[in-house]
Amino acid sequence: MLLPVLLALTLTQAPLTTVAEQSGWTRTGRYAEVESLCRAFPKRYPGKVRCDTFGTTPEGRPMLALVASTDGTLTPAAAAKKGRPVIFFQGGIHSGEIDGKDAGFWLLRDLLDGKALPGVLKQVTAVFVPVFNVDGHERFGPNNRPNQVGPEEMGWRVTGQNLNLNRDYVKADAPEMVALLELLHGWDPLFYIDLHVTDGANFEHDVSVQMEPQKVGPEPLRALGAKLREELFTELESRGHLPLPFYPSFRENDDPASGVNYGVSPPRFSQQYWAANRRYGVLVETHSWKPYPHRVATTRHVLEGFLRLVARDAQSLLAARKAVDAEAESGKARDVVLLWENTDTNRPISFRGYVYERTPSELTTQQWIRYDASKPQVWTIPYYEEVRAALTTTVPTGGYLVPPAHAAWVAEKLTTHGLRFQRLGQEVPSATVEVFRATEAKARPTSYEGRQGLAVKGQWTKETQRLPVGTLYVPAAQKSVPLLAHLFEPLGPDSLLAWGFFNNHFEQKEYVEDYVLEPFARQLLTKDPAVKAEWEAKLKDPEFAGNPRARLRFFYERHPAYDPRFNLYPVFRTDAAPPGLQPASR
C-alpha cells in the first residue's frame, strides 16, 4: 500500500508545481515557495532561465526575478544586442491580489516545456517578478481580501512599512520600489505589465486591461498600441472572457447608473509611470468576485496574448520605440501633459451586470446596494471615454538645475528613475534662469502615503541666480522627458514638490516684530508713491482690508529683511546647459 501512496504523492508534487496547482487552486504558497521555485527553474532549464536577487526588503527577505529565454538571451545587454523585445510582468504589488504569482509560474513552466506558445521565448525575453510586495505577502491571513473569492489565505495590500507600492512610483520612498525601478530601467522593457485584482462592484466582466500609449502618448506607439489592444480583446473574447478597457469603478460609489470613466492616471501608478517613460504600461485587473481558478487562468490568458502579439509585431514595435526615443533625445518632445481629465461627452454602452437594488440603510442612512448574482442583467450605462489635457507644460530647451543643498538626494532619485544628469564643476556667478515663486502654498490637511503634500500657485519667471559648484544639471533632451517633467514641474500632481519634498522652502523661518514694521510702513507710504498706490488699491478688497495680518504682511514683504528665498522653489529651469559641467559620479 505504501508504494502507490508515495507514487501518487510524487506525481501530485512534481517539480515546479505550485501549491496553488496541488490544491486545485484553493490555496497559494508562502514566499518560501517563490524562493524554492526561483532556484529550481534554472536547474530544470539550464541556460534558459536565470533567478536574480535584485533587492532586499526592510524585513530582510530577498526580492526575486526570473528571466526566461530559450536561446539564452538572459541579460539586458544581450537583449539590446539582438534587438529582442522584453516583456516584464509582476505579481503581488498588492499581495492579497496574488493571481499573477501563480499564473506566472504556471505559464513560465509551460512556455519552457513547449506546451504553450512554442518558440515565443526565442522571440521575446520574459522577466517575471512573482511577488513585488514581499513583506506584505508574508502578512498572511484568511481575512485580508473580504470582497475576493479565494485563495483561502493571502498576503496584505501594503508593505511592512505600511506603504502602498502602487502609489510610490514617482516619489520612490519604499526600498522595494527603489530596487524594482533600478531593475526595470536596467531592462527597459517594451511592455511592463502589473497584475492585480479589482475592488468594487459585482458584475459578469472578468478582466480589465488598461494600457497606454493607445489613447494618449506618442503617436507611433499609440497607433500600434490601439491595434494590439483590440486584437488582444478579440483573442480573450474567443476564449470566453469579457474584457474591459477601463477600470470598472462607477463614477458615483455603488451606483451603476452613474456610468464609468476611461481614466488616464498620474504616474504614481505603475502603468502610467512606464507610459511616462514612453513605453507601454499595462494594468491587468481580474474581477475579485470570480473564483480563484478562473482568475488565475484569465491572468495567464492575458499574458499569453501579450507574448504572442509582441513576438509577432516585434519589429514594428521596436521601430516605433526607436523613433520616439530619437524624437525625445533630440529635444523635439517638449510638450508634456501633467494631468488628464474626462470631458462630459459620453455614450451608452452595454455592461454585463446583475440585477441589483439600492435602498436606504437604516443602519448608516446611506444607499445600500445589493446584487443578485443568480440573475445576470445587461445594463445600459454612460461611458465617459473622452479625455483631455487638464494641465500641460513645455519643458525648457536646456534642462533643470538643482542647487547643491538638494543635489545628493535628488541625484539618488534621478538614478533610480534612469535619468541622466551632470554636476557643475565651477561656479557660475550670474546665470539667467527661470524661477518659480509661489504666490500661494497650502499643505494637505492630512498626510498621504507618509508625506505631507503641498499645493502651490505661481508661474515661472526669468531671474538672475548664482549657480554654485555642485549644482545638478538635468537635460530635458532624454527619452523619459515626460517623467522628468512630472518630477520637476511644481504644479504637477506627482511632482517632488507636490509630494512634500521641498516643504521647508515654503515655511517662513524669520520674522520682523510688528512694532518694528509700524514705523517702517508709514515711512514707506510717505517715500514711495507706487507702494502707496498699490496699498490703496489693496484696501478696496474687503477681505484684505478686514485682515490685520494681511495688512501687516503687505509691508513685511517690502521690508529689507524679508527673505527673498521664502516661497522660492529650489529648482530652476535653463534654456541652455551651463558652462563647466562634469560627469556625475553616482
XYZ file of C-alpha atoms in Angstrom:
586
model
C 0.000 0.000 0.000
C 2.870 2.384 0.763
C 4.339 2.397 -2.784
C 1.155 3.571 -4.568
C 0.682 6.296 -1.957
C 4.252 7.517 -2.411
C 3.887 7.374 -6.202
C 0.681 9.388 -6.074
C 2.334 11.898 -3.761
C 5.297 12.252 -6.125
C 3.021 12.820 -9.101
C 0.937 15.466 -7.325
C 4.066 17.240 -6.127
C 6.001 17.191 -9.388
C 8.894 19.653 -9.723
C 7.866 23.262 -10.391
C 4.246 22.557 -9.481
C 2.905 25.276 -7.196
C 0.870 24.912 -4.020
C -1.976 26.525 -5.963
C -1.954 23.738 -8.557
C -1.530 20.991 -5.963
C -4.515 22.313 -4.002
C -6.782 22.569 -7.041
C -6.407 26.357 -6.987
C -7.820 26.798 -3.500
C -4.583 27.918 -1.804
C -1.484 29.901 -2.686
C 2.022 29.260 -1.383
C 4.084 31.273 1.048
C 7.161 33.196 -0.079
C 9.419 30.249 0.675
C 7.831 28.621 -2.375
C 8.879 31.559 -4.565
C 12.449 31.201 -3.303
C 12.431 27.461 -3.944
C 10.943 27.736 -7.433
C 13.294 30.548 -8.406
C 16.230 28.242 -7.624
C 14.584 25.236 -9.275
C 13.755 26.768 -12.670
C 17.383 27.332 -13.763
C 18.237 23.771 -12.715
C 15.354 22.361 -14.752
C 16.083 24.623 -17.762
C 19.839 25.320 -17.747
C 20.884 28.199 -19.984
C 17.262 29.219 -20.488
C 16.339 30.722 -17.111
C 18.055 32.919 -14.556
C 17.000 33.560 -10.962
C 18.140 37.030 -9.899
C 18.047 38.662 -6.490
C 17.545 42.359 -7.175
C 16.931 43.697 -3.691
C 16.264 43.023 -0.022
C 13.095 44.109 1.770
C 13.095 46.083 5.047
C 12.260 42.821 6.840
C 15.248 41.102 5.254
C 13.653 38.977 2.535
C 15.164 38.611 -0.952
C 13.372 40.219 -3.896
C 13.487 37.770 -6.793
C 13.042 37.860 -10.564
C 13.096 35.065 -13.107
C 14.395 35.792 -16.609
C 13.437 33.348 -19.362
C 14.653 32.973 -22.951
C 15.039 29.641 -24.732
C 18.001 30.908 -26.746
C 19.791 32.246 -23.675
C 19.075 35.973 -24.111
C 19.107 36.473 -20.364
C 20.693 39.900 -19.782
C 19.725 43.440 -20.761
C 22.898 43.742 -22.831
C 22.164 40.533 -24.732
C 18.572 41.588 -25.394
C 19.683 45.019 -26.631
C 22.356 43.491 -28.875
C 19.848 41.132 -30.512
C 17.086 43.726 -30.766
C 14.981 41.436 -28.591
C 11.769 42.848 -27.113
C 11.419 42.384 -23.373
C 8.135 41.860 -21.531
C 8.354 42.489 -17.794
C 5.416 41.253 -15.704
C 4.938 41.288 -11.956
C 2.569 39.893 -9.363
C 1.812 40.875 -5.820
C 2.377 44.615 -5.752
C -0.749 44.292 -3.592
C -0.038 40.885 -2.126
C -3.622 39.981 -1.372
C -4.200 40.193 -5.133
C -1.911 37.293 -5.883
C -3.247 35.826 -9.145
C -0.157 36.996 -11.057
C 2.261 34.932 -8.982
C 0.533 31.603 -9.578
C -0.374 32.379 -13.196
C 3.192 33.439 -13.930
C 4.830 30.278 -12.594
C 2.276 28.088 -14.371
C 2.719 29.884 -17.681
C 6.506 30.103 -17.468
C 6.833 26.368 -16.936
C 4.557 25.591 -19.898
C 6.397 28.071 -22.129
C 9.748 26.462 -21.320
C 8.312 22.960 -21.807
C 6.957 23.992 -25.208
C 3.358 23.316 -24.173
C 2.319 26.941 -24.632
C 3.256 29.296 -27.487
C 6.102 27.149 -28.855
C 9.094 29.250 -29.856
C 7.841 32.516 -28.350
C 10.741 32.704 -25.881
C 13.120 32.792 -28.835
C 11.403 35.987 -29.930
C 10.722 37.642 -26.575
C 12.666 37.699 -23.311
C 10.345 37.421 -20.313
C 11.202 38.987 -16.946
C 8.905 37.795 -14.149
C 8.771 39.187 -10.613
C 6.444 36.750 -8.803
C 5.914 38.987 -5.754
C 6.832 42.666 -5.621
C 5.480 43.374 -2.129
C 7.307 40.533 -0.398
C 6.885 41.618 3.238
C 3.193 42.276 2.650
C 2.913 38.791 1.119
C 4.042 37.270 4.402
C 1.378 39.122 6.385
C -0.704 36.082 5.531
C -4.312 35.525 6.593
C -7.815 34.468 5.582
C -9.474 37.885 6.018
C -7.189 40.175 4.034
C -9.490 40.479 0.999
C -13.145 40.300 2.182
C -14.573 41.087 -1.265
C -12.484 38.488 -3.122
C -13.212 34.815 -3.835
C -10.062 32.864 -2.951
C -7.459 31.796 -2.297
C -8.129 30.601 1.255
C -5.358 32.818 2.636
C -3.352 35.588 1.045
C -0.994 38.465 1.808
C -1.648 42.106 2.695
C -2.075 45.180 0.480
C 0.823 47.294 1.757
C 4.447 46.794 2.753
C 5.964 46.200 6.162
C 6.467 49.986 6.328
C 2.756 50.431 5.516
C 3.435 51.966 2.092
C 1.225 51.279 -0.911
C 3.728 50.480 -3.657
C 1.228 51.374 -6.349
C 1.283 54.990 -5.222
C 5.071 55.129 -4.875
C 6.427 55.038 -8.430
C 7.407 58.700 -8.682
C 8.384 59.511 -5.097
C 10.104 56.103 -4.678
C 10.145 56.165 -0.876
C 9.969 52.395 -0.357
C 13.243 50.438 -0.542
C 11.336 47.830 -2.543
C 10.387 50.466 -5.117
C 13.967 51.690 -5.476
C 15.119 48.123 -6.134
C 12.322 47.409 -8.603
C 12.815 50.638 -10.574
C 16.525 50.016 -10.952
C 15.727 46.530 -12.290
C 13.003 47.906 -14.566
C 15.147 50.658 -16.060
C 18.040 48.242 -16.422
C 15.916 46.009 -18.635
C 13.983 48.880 -20.307
C 11.153 46.538 -21.338
C 8.891 47.359 -24.230
C 5.907 46.254 -22.091
C 5.592 46.469 -18.312
C 2.560 44.517 -17.061
C 1.283 44.898 -13.498
C -1.089 42.114 -12.362
C -3.897 42.963 -9.914
C -7.407 42.019 -8.759
C -10.218 44.597 -8.653
C -12.046 46.089 -5.733
C -15.593 47.327 -6.005
C -18.832 46.245 -7.646
C -20.163 42.846 -8.729
C -20.766 42.079 -12.425
C -20.068 39.486 -15.113
C -16.964 41.010 -16.751
C -13.911 39.080 -15.607
C -10.919 41.264 -16.506
C -9.904 44.853 -17.153
C -6.831 45.649 -19.252
C -5.743 49.293 -19.234
C -2.829 50.212 -21.452
C -1.034 53.329 -22.611
C 0.086 54.561 -25.046
C -3.044 53.862 -27.038
C -5.329 56.810 -26.339
C -2.600 59.223 -25.189
C 1.164 59.317 -25.632
C 3.487 59.406 -28.667
C 1.593 58.772 -31.890
C 3.820 55.960 -33.272
C 3.320 53.951 -30.078
C -0.316 54.967 -29.712
C -1.388 53.600 -33.093
C 0.337 50.268 -32.590
C -0.908 50.051 -29.013
C -4.551 50.543 -30.011
C -4.258 47.832 -32.664
C -2.586 45.403 -30.263
C -5.163 46.015 -27.537
C -8.036 45.387 -29.954
C -6.512 42.103 -31.100
C -5.855 41.067 -27.509
C -9.508 41.634 -26.625
C -10.676 39.653 -29.655
C -8.474 36.769 -28.532
C -9.702 36.961 -24.944
C -13.324 37.039 -26.052
C -12.732 33.948 -28.201
C -11.608 32.180 -25.018
C -14.814 33.103 -23.201
C -13.655 36.215 -21.371
C -15.440 39.551 -21.044
C -12.612 42.111 -21.057
C -12.950 45.826 -20.360
C -10.579 48.626 -21.461
C -11.256 50.716 -18.334
C -11.167 50.162 -14.581
C -14.697 49.057 -13.609
C -15.351 51.622 -10.898
C -18.515 53.701 -11.088
C -18.360 57.485 -11.204
C -20.541 57.569 -8.092
C -19.857 54.940 -5.488
C -22.162 51.911 -5.705
C -24.338 53.483 -8.407
C -24.041 51.651 -11.744
C -26.367 54.169 -13.388
C -23.742 56.891 -12.916
C -21.533 55.216 -15.523
C -17.810 54.649 -15.876
C -14.742 56.609 -16.993
C -11.838 55.794 -19.227
C -9.104 57.070 -16.949
C -5.521 58.201 -17.539
C -3.928 58.246 -14.111
C -0.873 60.183 -12.908
C 2.466 58.338 -12.899
C 2.368 57.403 -9.216
C 0.629 54.305 -10.625
C 2.545 51.517 -12.349
C 1.109 51.550 -15.850
C 1.197 55.311 -16.290
C 4.667 55.514 -14.790
C 6.002 53.309 -17.560
C 3.961 55.197 -20.142
C 5.672 58.383 -18.868
C 8.913 56.712 -19.972
C 7.417 56.458 -23.486
C 6.977 52.709 -23.236
C 3.866 50.520 -22.865
C 2.461 50.343 -19.335
C -0.297 47.789 -18.695
C -2.596 47.339 -15.696
C -4.416 43.979 -15.576
C -7.256 43.634 -13.079
C -9.097 40.327 -12.806
C -12.508 40.569 -11.160
C -12.436 39.879 -7.430
C -15.771 38.042 -7.331
C -14.659 35.424 -9.858
C -13.302 32.197 -8.310
C -9.541 31.941 -7.912
C -9.053 29.229 -10.589
C -10.871 31.400 -13.130
C -8.883 34.495 -12.190
C -5.516 32.721 -12.455
C -6.440 31.255 -15.842
C -7.621 34.694 -17.005
C -4.334 36.264 -15.959
C -2.448 33.556 -17.827
C -4.531 34.118 -20.961
C -3.815 37.866 -20.870
C -0.081 37.210 -20.569
C -0.188 34.668 -23.391
C -1.917 37.217 -25.590
C 0.699 39.868 -24.949
C 3.584 37.445 -25.515
C 2.147 36.221 -28.813
C 1.295 39.664 -30.165
C 4.571 41.296 -29.129
C 6.550 38.425 -30.642
C 4.594 38.779 -33.872
C 4.841 42.579 -34.070
C 8.302 42.922 -32.529
C 9.967 44.750 -35.399
C 7.282 47.397 -35.852
C 7.021 47.948 -32.087
C 10.790 48.291 -31.699
C 10.991 50.629 -34.678
C 8.313 52.846 -33.131
C 10.194 52.891 -29.832
C 13.402 53.854 -31.620
C 11.603 56.699 -33.392
C 10.076 58.160 -30.225
C 13.429 57.865 -28.410
C 15.154 59.772 -31.209
C 12.468 62.466 -31.049
C 12.887 62.917 -27.289
C 16.691 62.764 -27.270
C 16.876 65.423 -29.975
C 14.827 67.803 -27.824
C 11.732 67.726 -30.041
C 9.359 66.207 -27.466
C 8.906 69.228 -25.204
C 5.155 69.387 -24.564
C 4.029 67.219 -21.651
C 0.576 66.658 -20.187
C 0.826 66.575 -16.394
C -2.843 65.830 -15.709
C -5.690 64.360 -17.740
C -9.415 64.709 -17.084
C -12.621 63.338 -18.548
C -14.923 65.544 -20.563
C -18.704 65.445 -20.170
C -19.031 63.656 -23.509
C -20.343 60.129 -23.100
C -22.023 57.340 -24.999
C -24.230 54.474 -23.816
C -22.623 51.026 -23.565
C -23.939 47.611 -22.683
C -22.419 46.383 -19.449
C -22.870 42.816 -18.229
C -24.028 43.152 -14.636
C -26.530 41.534 -12.301
C -29.960 42.515 -11.052
C -29.484 44.877 -8.131
C -31.393 47.184 -5.841
C -30.306 50.299 -3.971
C -32.197 51.155 -0.808
C -31.522 53.410 2.176
C -29.792 51.619 5.030
C -31.439 52.046 8.414
C -28.003 51.495 9.977
C -25.895 54.007 8.052
C -28.641 56.112 6.383
C -26.709 55.917 3.097
C -27.654 53.954 -0.011
C -27.059 50.195 0.247
C -26.596 48.213 -2.957
C -27.412 44.502 -3.152
C -26.571 42.331 -6.170
C -28.335 39.118 -7.123
C -25.550 37.140 -8.828
C -28.062 34.467 -9.845
C -29.740 36.928 -12.224
C -27.460 38.342 -14.952
C -28.651 41.615 -16.404
C -27.322 43.822 -19.169
C -27.107 47.411 -18.006
C -27.046 50.365 -20.354
C -24.781 52.904 -18.692
C -22.922 56.060 -19.805
C -19.277 55.608 -20.747
C -17.121 58.741 -20.416
C -14.423 57.736 -22.840
C -13.079 61.120 -23.903
C -10.105 62.608 -22.068
C -8.466 65.991 -22.417
C -5.375 67.659 -21.049
C -6.187 69.456 -17.791
C -2.624 70.646 -17.095
C 0.239 70.905 -19.588
C 3.773 72.210 -19.576
C 6.569 72.816 -22.043
C 9.937 71.679 -20.730
C 12.888 74.069 -21.132
C 15.142 73.806 -24.161
C 18.064 73.186 -21.823
C 17.006 71.476 -18.640
C 16.565 71.761 -14.893
C 19.044 72.960 -12.252
C 19.111 71.640 -8.687
C 21.225 73.585 -6.145
C 23.840 71.719 -4.075
C 21.696 71.738 -0.924
C 19.391 69.202 -2.571
C 21.785 67.648 -5.051
C 22.604 64.465 -3.110
C 19.090 63.132 -2.585
C 17.788 64.383 -5.940
C 20.703 62.610 -7.669
C 19.606 59.382 -5.972
C 16.047 59.847 -7.253
C 17.261 60.582 -10.774
C 19.475 57.499 -10.762
C 16.569 55.356 -9.546
C 14.434 56.702 -12.398
C 17.116 56.084 -15.035
C 17.533 59.796 -15.812
C 20.815 61.418 -16.881
C 22.378 64.399 -15.123
C 25.681 66.220 -14.696
C 27.286 68.319 -11.970
C 28.614 71.850 -12.210
C 32.376 71.836 -11.670
C 32.762 75.602 -11.462
C 30.624 78.383 -10.069
C 28.528 80.488 -12.429
C 28.255 83.838 -10.588
C 25.323 85.097 -12.611
C 23.038 82.978 -14.793
C 19.739 83.898 -16.403
C 17.296 81.162 -15.402
C 13.596 80.644 -14.828
C 12.485 80.538 -11.213
C 9.154 79.620 -9.644
C 7.993 81.761 -6.719
C 4.792 80.519 -5.120
C 2.088 83.104 -4.690
C 0.189 80.603 -2.575
C 1.254 77.395 -0.830
C -1.113 75.086 1.046
C -0.171 71.849 2.776
C -2.582 68.928 2.719
C -4.543 68.755 5.991
C -3.502 65.117 6.470
C -0.574 63.039 5.313
C -0.907 60.677 2.363
C 1.405 57.717 1.877
C 3.618 59.081 4.636
C 4.047 62.552 3.109
C 2.523 65.944 3.755
C 1.635 67.055 0.260
C 1.817 70.664 -0.905
C -0.243 72.554 -3.478
C 1.175 75.784 -4.880
C 0.179 78.531 -7.247
C 2.614 80.620 -9.251
C 4.497 80.709 -12.522
C 7.996 80.557 -13.962
C 9.682 83.927 -14.489
C 13.152 84.997 -15.635
C 15.673 85.976 -12.960
C 19.412 86.064 -12.429
C 20.732 83.476 -9.977
C 24.147 82.253 -8.805
C 24.868 78.606 -9.618
C 27.320 77.157 -7.066
C 29.736 74.301 -7.669
C 27.887 71.022 -7.276
C 24.653 72.223 -8.877
C 22.957 69.411 -10.806
C 22.059 69.946 -14.438
C 19.356 67.587 -15.741
C 18.973 67.860 -19.528
C 15.442 67.804 -20.883
C 16.529 66.052 -24.088
C 16.301 62.451 -22.916
C 13.966 59.604 -23.704
C 11.942 59.816 -20.480
C 11.212 63.536 -20.801
C 7.576 63.196 -19.589
C 8.789 61.590 -16.376
C 11.324 64.388 -15.943
C 8.549 66.968 -16.244
C 6.392 65.092 -13.737
C 9.261 65.170 -11.244
C 10.252 68.828 -11.559
C 7.258 70.850 -12.766
C 5.868 72.171 -9.459
C 2.190 72.306 -10.460
C 2.088 68.640 -11.462
C 0.164 66.314 -9.114
C 3.126 63.933 -8.806
C 5.981 66.441 -8.694
C 8.557 66.160 -5.952
C 7.224 69.485 -4.690
C 3.624 68.211 -4.597
C 4.746 65.144 -2.630
C 6.271 67.418 0.024
C 9.986 67.006 -0.625
C 10.540 70.785 -0.559
C 8.109 71.865 2.161
C 10.805 73.629 4.191
C 11.169 76.230 1.472
C 7.521 77.244 1.849
C 7.713 77.770 5.615
C 8.553 81.215 6.967
C 11.720 80.990 9.074
C 12.457 84.610 10.022
C 10.236 87.428 11.248
C 10.070 91.163 11.949
C 8.239 92.349 15.061
C 5.002 94.224 14.489
C 6.220 97.291 16.382
C 9.204 97.476 14.012
C 7.009 97.262 10.935
C 4.583 100.006 12.023
C 7.014 102.967 11.621
C 8.581 101.351 8.533
C 5.148 101.159 6.889
C 4.468 104.821 7.473
C 7.862 105.855 6.105
C 7.391 103.643 3.036
C 3.991 105.129 2.203
C 5.423 108.635 2.521
C 8.526 107.941 0.386
C 7.187 105.615 -2.341
C 4.128 106.762 -4.355
C 3.978 103.442 -6.221
C 3.692 101.473 -2.992
C 1.094 103.932 -1.705
C -0.995 103.470 -4.853
C -0.733 99.696 -4.550
C -1.721 99.897 -0.875
C -4.788 101.990 -1.612
C -5.831 99.587 -4.349
C -5.487 96.617 -1.966
C -7.694 98.376 0.606
C -10.583 98.205 -1.846
C -10.617 94.444 -1.300
C -12.881 93.917 1.768
C -11.195 90.634 2.676
C -7.757 92.246 2.699
C -8.948 95.406 4.422
C -10.533 93.395 7.230
C -7.482 91.215 7.879
C -4.888 92.892 10.180
C -2.264 90.223 9.500
C -2.632 90.583 5.715
C -2.284 94.359 6.032
C 0.888 93.987 8.080
C 2.255 91.354 5.712
C 1.932 93.808 2.809
C 4.653 95.908 4.429
C 6.733 93.000 5.699
C 7.138 91.727 2.114
C 8.632 95.132 1.216
C 10.979 95.321 4.206
C 14.744 94.883 3.531
C 14.783 91.960 5.987
C 12.207 89.975 4.031
C 13.665 86.591 2.979
C 13.912 86.537 -0.847
C 14.134 82.725 -0.746
C 10.824 82.287 1.069
C 8.395 80.505 -1.306
C 11.183 80.127 -3.887
C 11.139 76.628 -5.379
C 14.752 75.381 -5.219
C 14.784 74.032 -8.767
C 15.449 76.311 -11.745
C 14.920 75.994 -15.481
C 17.508 76.938 -18.073
C 17.421 77.373 -21.827
C 20.962 76.058 -22.254
C 23.464 73.898 -20.442
C 25.672 75.994 -18.123
C 29.458 76.017 -18.629
C 31.776 73.864 -16.523
C 29.712 70.667 -16.439
C 31.341 67.444 -15.319
C 30.136 63.821 -15.479
C 28.062 62.896 -12.461
C 29.636 60.473 -10.012
C 26.878 58.227 -8.775
